[in-house]
mmCIF file of C-alpha atoms in Angstrom:
data_model
loop_
_atom_site.group_PDB
_atom_site.id
_atom_site.type_symbol
_atom_site.label_atom_id
_atom_site.label_comp_id
_atom_site.label_asym_id
_atom_site.label_seq_id
_atom_site.Cartn_x
_atom_site.Cartn_y
_atom_site.Cartn_z
ATOM 1 C CA UNK A 20 -7.205 29.289 -13.525
ATOM 2 C CA UNK A 21 -10.726 28.233 -14.482
ATOM 3 C CA UNK A 22 -13.256 26.664 -12.147
ATOM 4 C CA UNK A 23 -16.567 25.109 -13.074
ATOM 5 C CA UNK A 24 -19.260 24.094 -10.579
ATOM 6 C CA UNK A 25 -20.380 20.655 -11.776
ATOM 7 C CA UNK A 26 -22.796 20.156 -8.886
ATOM 8 C CA UNK A 27 -23.923 22.674 -6.231
ATOM 9 C CA UNK A 28 -26.300 20.516 -4.182
ATOM 10 C CA UNK A 29 -25.662 18.335 -1.142
ATOM 11 C CA UNK A 30 -26.016 14.569 -1.228
ATOM 12 C CA UNK A 31 -29.080 13.430 -3.094
ATOM 13 C CA UNK A 32 -29.175 16.503 -5.330
ATOM 14 C CA UNK A 33 -32.007 18.880 -5.769
ATOM 15 C CA UNK A 34 -34.762 17.814 -5.950
ATOM 16 C CA UNK A 35 -33.835 14.715 -4.075
ATOM 17 C CA UNK A 36 -35.570 11.604 -5.466
ATOM 18 C CA UNK A 37 -37.869 10.968 -2.488
ATOM 19 C CA UNK A 38 -38.174 14.509 -1.119
ATOM 20 C CA UNK A 39 -41.617 16.125 -1.323
ATOM 21 C CA UNK A 40 -40.768 19.315 0.571
ATOM 22 C CA UNK A 41 -42.047 22.503 -1.019
ATOM 23 C CA UNK A 42 -38.674 23.413 -2.579
ATOM 24 C CA UNK A 43 -38.308 20.007 -4.259
ATOM 25 C CA UNK A 44 -41.889 20.246 -5.564
ATOM 26 C CA UNK A 45 -41.159 23.675 -6.959
ATOM 27 C CA UNK A 46 -37.948 22.485 -8.615
ATOM 28 C CA UNK A 47 -39.814 19.606 -10.315
ATOM 29 C CA UNK A 48 -42.451 22.112 -11.547
ATOM 30 C CA UNK A 49 -39.607 24.332 -12.920
ATOM 31 C CA UNK A 50 -40.857 27.228 -10.840
ATOM 32 C CA UNK A 51 -39.075 30.519 -11.687
ATOM 33 C CA UNK A 52 -35.986 31.177 -9.616
ATOM 34 C CA UNK A 53 -35.726 27.620 -8.311
ATOM 35 C CA UNK A 54 -33.259 25.616 -10.370
ATOM 36 C CA UNK A 55 -32.499 21.870 -10.023
ATOM 37 C CA UNK A 56 -28.958 21.027 -8.979
ATOM 38 C CA UNK A 57 -26.706 18.002 -9.222
ATOM 39 C CA UNK A 58 -24.557 16.658 -6.384
ATOM 40 C CA UNK A 59 -21.489 18.475 -5.159
ATOM 41 C CA UNK A 60 -18.425 18.534 -7.352
ATOM 42 C CA UNK A 61 -15.923 21.045 -8.786
ATOM 43 C CA UNK A 62 -13.714 21.001 -11.878
ATOM 44 C CA UNK A 63 -10.569 23.088 -12.261
ATOM 45 C CA UNK A 64 -8.105 23.822 -15.025
ATOM 46 C CA UNK A 65 -4.974 25.897 -15.227
ATOM 47 C CA UNK A 66 -6.594 27.556 -18.221
ATOM 48 C CA UNK A 67 -3.964 26.468 -20.739
ATOM 49 C CA UNK A 68 -5.586 23.248 -22.121
ATOM 50 C CA UNK A 69 -3.389 21.025 -19.921
ATOM 51 C CA UNK A 70 -6.396 19.105 -18.693
ATOM 52 C CA UNK A 71 -8.955 19.234 -15.936
ATOM 53 C CA UNK A 72 -8.995 18.095 -12.349
ATOM 54 C CA UNK A 73 -12.172 16.977 -10.560
ATOM 55 C CA UNK A 74 -12.687 17.615 -6.859
ATOM 56 C CA UNK A 75 -14.925 14.805 -5.700
ATOM 57 C CA UNK A 76 -16.703 12.333 -7.974
ATOM 58 C CA UNK A 77 -20.419 12.613 -7.387
ATOM 59 C CA UNK A 78 -22.984 9.944 -8.337
ATOM 60 C CA UNK A 79 -24.069 12.405 -11.056
ATOM 61 C CA UNK A 80 -20.682 12.523 -12.723
ATOM 62 C CA UNK A 81 -21.801 11.017 -16.039
ATOM 63 C CA UNK A 82 -24.475 13.704 -16.423
ATOM 64 C CA UNK A 83 -22.035 16.423 -15.266
ATOM 65 C CA UNK A 84 -19.553 15.394 -17.932
ATOM 66 C CA UNK A 85 -22.278 15.280 -20.585
ATOM 67 C CA UNK A 86 -23.320 18.825 -19.652
ATOM 68 C CA UNK A 87 -19.738 20.145 -19.600
ATOM 69 C CA UNK A 88 -18.058 20.173 -23.056
ATOM 70 C CA UNK A 89 -14.661 20.917 -21.548
ATOM 71 C CA UNK A 90 -14.740 17.484 -19.827
ATOM 72 C CA UNK A 91 -15.634 15.519 -22.954
ATOM 73 C CA UNK A 92 -13.263 13.787 -25.388
ATOM 74 C CA UNK A 93 -12.073 16.151 -28.148
ATOM 75 C CA UNK A 94 -13.468 15.452 -31.639
ATOM 76 C CA UNK A 95 -10.046 14.465 -32.931
ATOM 77 C CA UNK A 96 -9.047 12.434 -29.839
ATOM 78 C CA UNK A 97 -8.449 8.646 -29.831
ATOM 79 C CA UNK A 98 -11.465 6.314 -29.378
ATOM 80 C CA UNK A 99 -10.723 6.188 -25.601
ATOM 81 C CA UNK A 100 -9.895 9.650 -24.345
ATOM 82 C CA UNK A 101 -10.654 12.278 -21.652
ATOM 83 C CA UNK A 102 -9.331 15.663 -20.662
ATOM 84 C CA UNK A 103 -9.789 14.647 -16.999
ATOM 85 C CA UNK A 104 -6.304 14.169 -15.573
ATOM 86 C CA UNK A 105 -7.041 13.525 -11.919
ATOM 87 C CA UNK A 106 -9.664 13.310 -9.163
ATOM 88 C CA UNK A 107 -9.132 14.722 -5.668
ATOM 89 C CA UNK A 108 -11.348 13.526 -2.782
ATOM 90 C CA UNK A 109 -12.193 15.628 0.242
ATOM 91 C CA UNK A 110 -13.789 12.851 2.287
ATOM 92 C CA UNK A 111 -15.355 9.409 2.011
ATOM 93 C CA UNK A 112 -19.011 10.441 1.741
ATOM 94 C CA UNK A 113 -21.040 8.382 -0.775
ATOM 95 C CA UNK A 114 -21.906 11.554 -2.669
ATOM 96 C CA UNK A 115 -18.200 12.206 -3.195
ATOM 97 C CA UNK A 116 -17.098 8.606 -3.935
ATOM 98 C CA UNK A 117 -19.814 6.879 -5.889
ATOM 99 C CA UNK A 118 -18.971 8.645 -9.176
ATOM 100 C CA UNK A 119 -15.649 6.801 -9.283
ATOM 101 C CA UNK A 120 -17.577 3.688 -10.317
ATOM 102 C CA UNK A 121 -18.669 5.519 -13.497
ATOM 103 C CA UNK A 122 -14.977 6.207 -14.370
ATOM 104 C CA UNK A 123 -14.177 2.542 -14.588
ATOM 105 C CA UNK A 124 -13.932 2.109 -18.352
ATOM 106 C CA UNK A 125 -10.209 1.395 -18.423
ATOM 107 C CA UNK A 126 -9.237 5.000 -18.493
ATOM 108 C CA UNK A 127 -5.988 6.264 -16.913
ATOM 109 C CA UNK A 128 -6.106 9.078 -14.347
ATOM 110 C CA UNK A 129 -4.598 9.818 -10.927
ATOM 111 C CA UNK A 130 -6.679 9.602 -7.735
ATOM 112 C CA UNK A 131 -5.586 11.776 -4.772
ATOM 113 C CA UNK A 132 -6.858 11.450 -1.219
ATOM 114 C CA UNK A 133 -5.636 11.152 2.325
ATOM 115 C CA UNK A 134 -4.457 7.671 3.416
ATOM 116 C CA UNK A 135 -7.588 7.480 5.548
ATOM 117 C CA UNK A 136 -9.938 7.919 2.576
ATOM 118 C CA UNK A 137 -7.854 5.702 0.328
ATOM 119 C CA UNK A 138 -8.164 3.071 3.050
ATOM 120 C CA UNK A 139 -11.968 3.261 2.758
ATOM 121 C CA UNK A 140 -11.670 2.573 -0.966
ATOM 122 C CA UNK A 141 -9.271 -0.286 -0.395
ATOM 123 C CA UNK A 142 -11.546 -1.905 2.120
ATOM 124 C CA UNK A 143 -14.483 -1.979 -0.339
ATOM 125 C CA UNK A 144 -13.880 -4.459 -3.172
ATOM 126 C CA UNK A 145 -16.325 -2.730 -5.508
ATOM 127 C CA UNK A 146 -13.714 -0.008 -6.142
ATOM 128 C CA UNK A 147 -11.407 -2.617 -7.666
ATOM 129 C CA UNK A 148 -13.233 -1.892 -10.900
ATOM 130 C CA UNK A 149 -10.750 0.996 -11.142
ATOM 131 C CA UNK A 150 -7.813 -0.897 -12.569
ATOM 132 C CA UNK A 151 -4.758 -0.057 -10.415
ATOM 133 C CA UNK A 152 -2.586 -0.383 -13.533
ATOM 134 C CA UNK A 153 -4.410 2.614 -14.985
ATOM 135 C CA UNK A 154 -5.724 4.539 -11.949
ATOM 136 C CA UNK A 155 -2.872 5.466 -9.683
ATOM 137 C CA UNK A 156 -3.997 6.061 -6.109
ATOM 138 C CA UNK A 157 -1.815 8.813 -4.595
ATOM 139 C CA UNK A 158 -1.817 9.264 -0.793
ATOM 140 C CA UNK A 159 -1.673 12.898 0.229
ATOM 141 C CA UNK A 160 0.037 14.229 3.346
ATOM 142 C CA UNK A 161 -1.922 17.004 5.017
ATOM 143 C CA UNK A 162 -0.539 20.565 4.865
ATOM 144 C CA UNK A 163 1.988 19.615 2.208
ATOM 145 C CA UNK A 164 1.468 21.255 -1.252
ATOM 146 C CA UNK A 165 1.751 18.978 -4.265
ATOM 147 C CA UNK A 166 1.542 19.427 -8.021
ATOM 148 C CA UNK A 167 -1.508 17.670 -9.376
ATOM 149 C CA UNK A 168 -0.504 15.309 -12.135
ATOM 150 C CA UNK A 169 -1.979 12.684 -14.380
ATOM 151 C CA UNK A 170 -0.769 10.123 -16.883
ATOM 152 C CA UNK A 171 -0.058 12.921 -19.335
ATOM 153 C CA UNK A 172 2.023 14.939 -16.855
ATOM 154 C CA UNK A 173 1.237 17.865 -14.562
ATOM 155 C CA UNK A 174 -2.024 19.752 -14.807
ATOM 156 C CA UNK A 175 -0.483 23.110 -13.987
ATOM 157 C CA UNK A 176 -2.171 23.393 -10.572
ATOM 158 C CA UNK A 177 -0.862 22.972 -7.023
ATOM 159 C CA UNK A 178 -3.106 21.657 -4.278
ATOM 160 C CA UNK A 179 -2.817 21.440 -0.504
ATOM 161 C CA UNK A 180 -5.174 19.342 1.613
ATOM 162 C CA UNK A 181 -5.812 20.496 5.196
ATOM 163 C CA UNK A 182 -7.982 19.167 8.015
ATOM 164 C CA UNK A 183 -11.218 20.937 8.836
ATOM 165 C CA UNK A 184 -13.637 20.168 11.685
ATOM 166 C CA UNK A 185 -15.934 17.391 10.545
ATOM 167 C CA UNK A 186 -16.942 13.760 10.939
ATOM 168 C CA UNK A 187 -16.595 10.394 9.400
ATOM 169 C CA UNK A 188 -18.774 9.383 6.439
ATOM 170 C CA UNK A 189 -22.287 8.358 7.416
ATOM 171 C CA UNK A 190 -21.730 4.695 6.568
ATOM 172 C CA UNK A 191 -18.650 4.634 8.808
ATOM 173 C CA UNK A 192 -20.408 6.056 11.911
ATOM 174 C CA UNK A 193 -20.112 4.090 15.111
ATOM 175 C CA UNK A 194 -22.752 5.922 17.089
ATOM 176 C CA UNK A 195 -20.137 7.208 19.524
ATOM 177 C CA UNK A 196 -19.686 10.961 19.083
ATOM 178 C CA UNK A 197 -16.027 11.041 20.082
ATOM 179 C CA UNK A 198 -15.219 8.497 17.379
ATOM 180 C CA UNK A 199 -17.492 9.915 14.664
ATOM 181 C CA UNK A 200 -16.629 13.581 15.019
ATOM 182 C CA UNK A 201 -13.011 14.620 14.398
ATOM 183 C CA UNK A 202 -11.827 11.075 15.034
ATOM 184 C CA UNK A 203 -9.095 11.504 12.473
ATOM 185 C CA UNK A 204 -7.925 14.743 10.818
ATOM 186 C CA UNK A 205 -7.851 12.905 7.492
ATOM 187 C CA UNK A 206 -11.602 12.203 7.513
ATOM 188 C CA UNK A 207 -12.706 15.693 6.287
ATOM 189 C CA UNK A 208 -10.388 18.033 4.476
ATOM 190 C CA UNK A 209 -10.454 21.284 2.575
ATOM 191 C CA UNK A 210 -8.404 22.126 -0.450
ATOM 192 C CA UNK A 211 -6.232 25.091 -1.237
ATOM 193 C CA UNK A 212 -5.719 25.297 -4.979
ATOM 194 C CA UNK A 213 -3.157 27.639 -6.512
ATOM 195 C CA UNK A 214 -1.972 28.376 -10.063
ATOM 196 C CA UNK A 215 1.363 29.537 -11.428
ATOM 197 C CA UNK A 216 0.516 33.151 -10.755
ATOM 198 C CA UNK A 217 -0.170 32.478 -7.027
ATOM 199 C CA UNK A 218 -3.934 32.931 -7.177
ATOM 200 C CA UNK A 219 -5.648 30.813 -4.566
ATOM 201 C CA UNK A 220 -9.014 29.106 -4.251
ATOM 202 C CA UNK A 221 -10.220 27.364 -1.096
ATOM 203 C CA UNK A 222 -12.746 24.559 -1.541
ATOM 204 C CA UNK A 223 -14.428 23.373 1.675
ATOM 205 C CA UNK A 224 -17.709 21.575 0.797
ATOM 206 C CA UNK A 225 -18.047 20.048 4.257
ATOM 207 C CA UNK A 226 -17.204 21.722 7.563
ATOM 208 C CA UNK A 227 -18.657 21.372 11.054
ATOM 209 C CA UNK A 228 -17.376 24.760 12.301
ATOM 210 C CA UNK A 229 -15.107 27.629 11.369
ATOM 211 C CA UNK A 230 -12.220 27.803 13.866
ATOM 212 C CA UNK A 231 -9.430 30.386 14.156
ATOM 213 C CA UNK A 232 -7.029 28.124 12.292
ATOM 214 C CA UNK A 233 -9.305 27.916 9.247
ATOM 215 C CA UNK A 234 -9.959 31.674 9.289
ATOM 216 C CA UNK A 235 -6.221 32.407 9.290
ATOM 217 C CA UNK A 236 -5.610 29.925 6.504
ATOM 218 C CA UNK A 237 -8.178 31.492 4.158
ATOM 219 C CA UNK A 238 -7.161 35.081 4.817
ATOM 220 C CA UNK A 239 -6.100 36.808 1.621
ATOM 221 C CA UNK A 240 -7.576 34.163 -0.697
ATOM 222 C CA UNK A 241 -9.136 34.985 -4.064
ATOM 223 C CA UNK A 242 -12.180 32.640 -3.759
ATOM 224 C CA UNK A 243 -13.768 30.663 -0.900
ATOM 225 C CA UNK A 244 -16.192 27.922 -1.857
ATOM 226 C CA UNK A 245 -17.757 26.918 1.510
ATOM 227 C CA UNK A 246 -20.262 24.506 2.986
ATOM 228 C CA UNK A 247 -23.743 25.976 2.623
ATOM 229 C CA UNK A 248 -25.694 22.808 3.400
ATOM 230 C CA UNK A 249 -28.360 24.231 5.734
ATOM 231 C CA UNK A 250 -29.490 27.761 6.435
ATOM 232 C CA UNK A 251 -30.766 26.906 9.930
ATOM 233 C CA UNK A 252 -29.455 24.113 12.087
ATOM 234 C CA UNK A 253 -32.904 22.523 12.579
ATOM 235 C CA UNK A 254 -34.398 23.163 9.156
ATOM 236 C CA UNK A 255 -34.695 19.469 8.180
ATOM 237 C CA UNK A 256 -36.899 18.833 11.213
ATOM 238 C CA UNK A 257 -38.938 21.944 10.462
ATOM 239 C CA UNK A 258 -39.399 20.730 6.873
ATOM 240 C CA UNK A 259 -40.539 17.363 8.116
ATOM 241 C CA UNK A 260 -37.929 15.407 6.132
ATOM 242 C CA UNK A 261 -35.590 14.283 8.907
ATOM 243 C CA UNK A 262 -34.634 14.638 12.539
ATOM 244 C CA UNK A 263 -30.913 15.379 12.196
ATOM 245 C CA UNK A 264 -29.590 18.874 12.643
ATOM 246 C CA UNK A 265 -26.985 20.343 10.343
ATOM 247 C CA UNK A 266 -24.335 20.092 13.018
ATOM 248 C CA UNK A 267 -25.262 16.445 13.607
ATOM 249 C CA UNK A 268 -24.477 15.809 9.942
ATOM 250 C CA UNK A 269 -21.147 17.616 10.248
ATOM 251 C CA UNK A 270 -22.262 20.900 8.598
ATOM 252 C CA UNK A 271 -22.207 24.354 10.153
ATOM 253 C CA UNK A 272 -25.461 26.197 9.485
ATOM 254 C CA UNK A 273 -25.317 29.519 7.669
ATOM 255 C CA UNK A 274 -27.203 31.401 10.439
ATOM 256 C CA UNK A 275 -27.861 31.059 14.138
ATOM 257 C CA UNK A 276 -25.390 30.860 16.964
ATOM 258 C CA UNK A 277 -21.886 30.552 15.475
ATOM 259 C CA UNK A 278 -23.343 30.356 11.956
ATOM 260 C CA UNK A 279 -21.009 30.655 8.979
ATOM 261 C CA UNK A 280 -22.162 34.177 8.033
ATOM 262 C CA UNK A 281 -20.875 35.487 11.415
ATOM 263 C CA UNK A 282 -17.947 33.074 11.586
ATOM 264 C CA UNK A 283 -16.425 34.420 8.359
ATOM 265 C CA UNK A 284 -17.028 38.096 9.139
ATOM 266 C CA UNK A 285 -13.815 40.075 8.974
ATOM 267 C CA UNK A 286 -11.802 37.532 6.933
ATOM 268 C CA UNK A 287 -10.221 39.040 3.864
ATOM 269 C CA UNK A 288 -11.223 36.931 0.809
ATOM 270 C CA UNK A 289 -12.217 38.413 -2.487
ATOM 271 C CA UNK A 290 -15.219 36.165 -3.313
ATOM 272 C CA UNK A 291 -17.356 33.988 -1.031
ATOM 273 C CA UNK A 292 -19.601 31.321 -2.558
ATOM 274 C CA UNK A 293 -21.851 28.806 -0.822
ATOM 275 C CA UNK A 294 -21.746 25.259 -2.271
ATOM 276 C CA UNK A 295 -23.115 21.826 -1.192
ATOM 277 C CA UNK A 296 -26.669 23.141 -0.611
ATOM 278 C CA UNK A 297 -29.308 20.855 0.853
ATOM 279 C CA UNK A 298 -32.748 20.493 -0.687
ATOM 280 C CA UNK A 299 -34.342 22.101 2.424
ATOM 281 C CA UNK A 300 -32.210 25.258 2.310
ATOM 282 C CA UNK A 301 -34.358 28.333 1.482
ATOM 283 C CA UNK A 302 -31.496 30.046 -0.327
ATOM 284 C CA UNK A 303 -32.338 27.740 -3.218
ATOM 285 C CA UNK A 304 -35.254 30.084 -3.843
ATOM 286 C CA UNK A 305 -33.782 33.198 -5.531
ATOM 287 C CA UNK A 306 -36.746 35.310 -4.326
ATOM 288 C CA UNK A 307 -36.578 34.230 -0.651
ATOM 289 C CA UNK A 308 -35.624 36.599 2.165
ATOM 290 C CA UNK A 309 -32.938 34.103 3.184
ATOM 291 C CA UNK A 310 -31.329 34.437 -0.263
ATOM 292 C CA UNK A 311 -31.476 38.224 -0.016
ATOM 293 C CA UNK A 312 -29.794 38.052 3.392
ATOM 294 C CA UNK A 313 -26.953 35.884 2.152
ATOM 295 C CA UNK A 314 -26.336 38.107 -0.863
ATOM 296 C CA UNK A 315 -26.513 41.288 1.221
ATOM 297 C CA UNK A 316 -23.846 39.739 3.439
ATOM 298 C CA UNK A 317 -21.477 39.515 0.470
ATOM 299 C CA UNK A 318 -21.986 35.851 -0.442
ATOM 300 C CA UNK A 319 -22.921 34.216 -3.743
ATOM 301 C CA UNK A 320 -24.875 31.038 -4.108
ATOM 302 C CA UNK A 321 -23.316 28.443 -6.473
ATOM 303 C CA UNK A 322 -25.294 26.968 -9.327
ATOM 304 C CA UNK A 323 -24.575 24.163 -11.732
ATOM 305 C CA UNK A 324 -22.435 25.403 -14.620
ATOM 306 C CA UNK A 325 -21.178 28.427 -12.727
ATOM 307 C CA UNK A 326 -17.745 29.393 -14.025
ATOM 308 C CA UNK A 327 -15.108 31.302 -12.136
ATOM 309 C CA UNK A 328 -12.112 32.681 -13.971
ATOM 310 C CA UNK A 329 -9.016 34.017 -12.167
#
């Protein structure tokens, strides 16, 4: 199995277009050790040239494809062609859906998501640009493994979607916490991806907290790609760019009370990698003490173009 990080930043990317926080300024200045990042997305292949699967379609998808030769049409392919067989969605956030609009050029692929997320697409007429004759929308039942396929057949990978603590997409919020947080288990999911040899990758780009069920599920995995949105729960307020905490946005902070560093302690997983990193998170600076703490704790920090081979 091959994995490629297409985008390692949270919504808005890094630097975000209107963010003037010190990290964004440093990224624009190309400061050493502070690299720009596109919005969160992952590509996976069985490693046998049977095609690629995208996990979430970020608004940056066109640039991500242009920067990833494996996702581009082969030189001897037909005039309309792509090695992308399918897209799997983990929630209905704009930074995970908007890229679908760039895949509208009458190209066949399969689109997998929970019925809840597919319902969001169905309710918004703009997504009708994806011709249903070509783009098959496949509803996924939670906790039931399925072979990922596309118009050319199976991609050689098996996926399982499972509920994780989270919230509805920002544009679906009602303002009532009970309805916005964990209102439906299909709103926010993680992915367990396995290949023919039984190797397993867990992709959880958004998670409000690590509970015992999630810990048990990941135990024994080969790779965990986990929500690293904020280092501290209140860092956006401290940076002066917003009032929301990480938890209010549905993201567990890396440190602090019940932070993800402590929450994952003792769980047996071979590699741990933070993804979906917000533009205020100090781990974006490779020389920061926060970055050193994360790495000393056995975690890696994802970067665009990062490749993982199993």
